[in-house]
Amino acid sequence: MDTTASGHPTALWIVRVAALAHLALLLWEGATAGQFMTTNPGGLPLHYLGAFGVHAAAGVQVLAAAWLWWGAGRGPGGARTLLLVSAVAFVLGFPQAAMGSYGPIQAHVPVALLLTGVAVWAAVLAWRRTPASQAS
């Protein structure tokens, strides 16, 4: 990997691992939501705690994507796109979680699907051959 074109290689691997963790935790959230929606109240604390993991993984992903973009010269291209998509996923997670706790549950689930789609998009961008050097 050409680190001059793609930023710091450690940042790239942190982004990749964080993106996979983010997706795994979103899968966990779907599984635990299914548990308490099928009248198993034991799934609710697991779902609640999983939300903290989702936010933490998304936060690490954004910080690593920013590091990658910074190391790639802060210009347009794949690293900037990865940073922006990661930031959208991070920010979207907060109103999505708030809707689950305090808002309309009818909006919580569709926004969760949107969040999952954005997180998948970020993971695809992170796992491209050299995301920082590719055009957006």
Coordinates of C-alpha atoms in Angstrom, one line a residue:
M1 CA 0.0 0.0 0.0
D2 CA 1.3 3.4 -0.9
T3 CA 1.0 5.4 2.3
T4 CA 1.7 8.7 0.5
A5 CA -1.4 8.3 -1.6
S6 CA -3.6 6.7 1.0
G7 CA -2.8 8.3 4.3
H8 CA -1.5 6.5 7.4
P9 CA -1.8 2.7 7.1
T10 CA -2.7 2.4 10.9
A11 CA -5.6 4.8 10.4
L12 CA -6.9 2.7 7.5
W13 CA -6.9 -0.5 9.6
I14 CA -8.5 1.3 12.5
V15 CA -11.3 2.5 10.2
R16 CA -11.7 -0.9 8.7
V17 CA -12.0 -2.7 12.1
A18 CA -14.3 0.0 13.5
A19 CA -16.5 -0.2 10.4
L20 CA -16.8 -4.0 10.9
A21 CA -17.5 -3.5 14.6
H22 CA -20.1 -0.9 13.8
L23 CA -21.9 -3.4 11.5
A24 CA -21.6 -6.2 14.0
L25 CA -23.1 -4.1 16.7
L26 CA -25.9 -3.0 14.4
L27 CA -26.6 -6.6 13.8
W28 CA -26.6 -7.2 17.5
E29 CA -29.1 -4.4 17.9
G30 CA -31.4 -6.0 15.4
A31 CA -31.2 -9.3 17.1
T32 CA -31.9 -8.0 20.5
A33 CA -34.7 -5.8 19.3
G34 CA -36.3 -8.9 17.8
Q35 CA -36.0 -10.5 21.2
F36 CA -38.0 -8.0 23.1
M37 CA -40.4 -7.3 20.3
T38 CA -41.4 -11.0 20.5
T39 CA -42.3 -10.5 24.2
N40 CA -38.9 -11.5 25.7
P41 CA -38.2 -8.6 28.0
G42 CA -34.7 -9.9 28.6
G43 CA -33.6 -8.4 25.3
L44 CA -34.2 -4.8 26.3
P45 CA -31.2 -4.3 28.5
L46 CA -29.0 -6.0 25.9
H47 CA -30.4 -3.7 23.2
Y48 CA -29.9 -0.7 25.4
L49 CA -26.3 -1.6 26.2
G50 CA -25.6 -2.4 22.5
A51 CA -26.5 1.2 21.6
F52 CA -23.5 2.4 23.6
G53 CA -21.3 0.1 21.6
V54 CA -22.8 1.3 18.3
H55 CA -22.0 4.9 19.3
A56 CA -18.5 4.0 20.4
A57 CA -17.6 2.1 17.3
A58 CA -19.0 4.9 15.1
G59 CA -17.1 7.5 17.0
V60 CA -13.8 5.5 16.6
Q61 CA -14.6 5.1 12.9
V62 CA -15.1 8.9 12.5
L63 CA -11.9 9.7 14.3
A64 CA -9.8 7.2 12.3
A65 CA -11.4 8.3 9.1
A66 CA -10.4 11.9 10.0
W67 CA -6.9 10.7 10.7
L68 CA -6.8 8.9 7.3
W69 CA -8.2 12.0 5.5
W70 CA -5.7 14.2 7.3
G71 CA -2.8 11.9 6.3
A72 CA -4.0 11.8 2.7
G73 CA -3.6 15.5 2.3
R74 CA -7.1 16.7 3.3
G75 CA -8.2 16.9 -0.3
P76 CA -11.2 15.5 -2.2
G77 CA -11.3 11.8 -2.9
G78 CA -12.1 8.6 -1.2
A79 CA -10.7 9.5 2.3
R80 CA -13.0 12.6 2.4
T81 CA -16.0 10.6 1.2
L82 CA -15.3 7.9 3.9
L83 CA -15.0 10.6 6.5
L84 CA -18.3 12.2 5.5
V85 CA -20.2 8.9 5.3
S86 CA -18.8 7.8 8.6
A87 CA -19.8 11.1 10.2
V88 CA -23.3 10.8 8.8
A89 CA -23.6 7.3 10.4
F90 CA -22.3 8.6 13.7
V91 CA -24.6 11.6 13.8
L92 CA -27.6 9.6 12.6
G93 CA -27.1 7.1 15.4
F94 CA -28.1 9.7 18.1
P95 CA -31.6 10.7 16.9
Q96 CA -32.2 7.0 16.0
A97 CA -31.4 5.9 19.5
A98 CA -33.4 8.8 21.0
M99 CA -36.5 7.8 19.0
G100 CA -36.2 4.3 20.5
S101 CA -36.1 5.7 24.0
Y102 CA -38.3 8.8 23.8
G103 CA -39.8 9.1 20.4
P104 CA -42.1 7.2 18.0
I105 CA -41.0 3.6 17.7
Q106 CA -42.6 3.7 14.3
A107 CA -39.7 5.9 13.2
H108 CA -37.0 4.1 15.2
V109 CA -37.1 1.0 13.0
P110 CA -37.0 2.7 9.5
V111 CA -34.2 5.0 10.7
A112 CA -32.3 2.0 12.0
L113 CA -32.5 0.5 8.5
L114 CA -31.2 3.8 7.0
L115 CA -28.4 3.9 9.6
T116 CA -27.5 0.3 8.7
G117 CA -27.4 1.2 5.0
V118 CA -25.1 4.2 5.7
A119 CA -22.8 2.0 7.9
V120 CA -22.6 -0.6 5.1
W121 CA -21.7 2.2 2.7
A122 CA -18.9 3.4 5.0
A123 CA -17.6 -0.2 5.4
V124 CA -17.5 -0.7 1.6
L125 CA -15.6 2.6 1.3
A126 CA -13.2 1.5 4.1
W127 CA -12.5 -1.8 2.5
R128 CA -11.8 -0.5 -1.0
R129 CA -8.2 -1.1 -2.1
T130 CA -7.0 2.4 -1.3
P131 CA -9.9 4.5 -0.2
A132 CA -7.9 7.7 0.4
S133 CA -6.6 7.9 -3.2
Q134 CA -9.8 7.1 -5.1
A135 CA -12.1 9.7 -6.3
S136 CA -15.5 10.0 -4.6

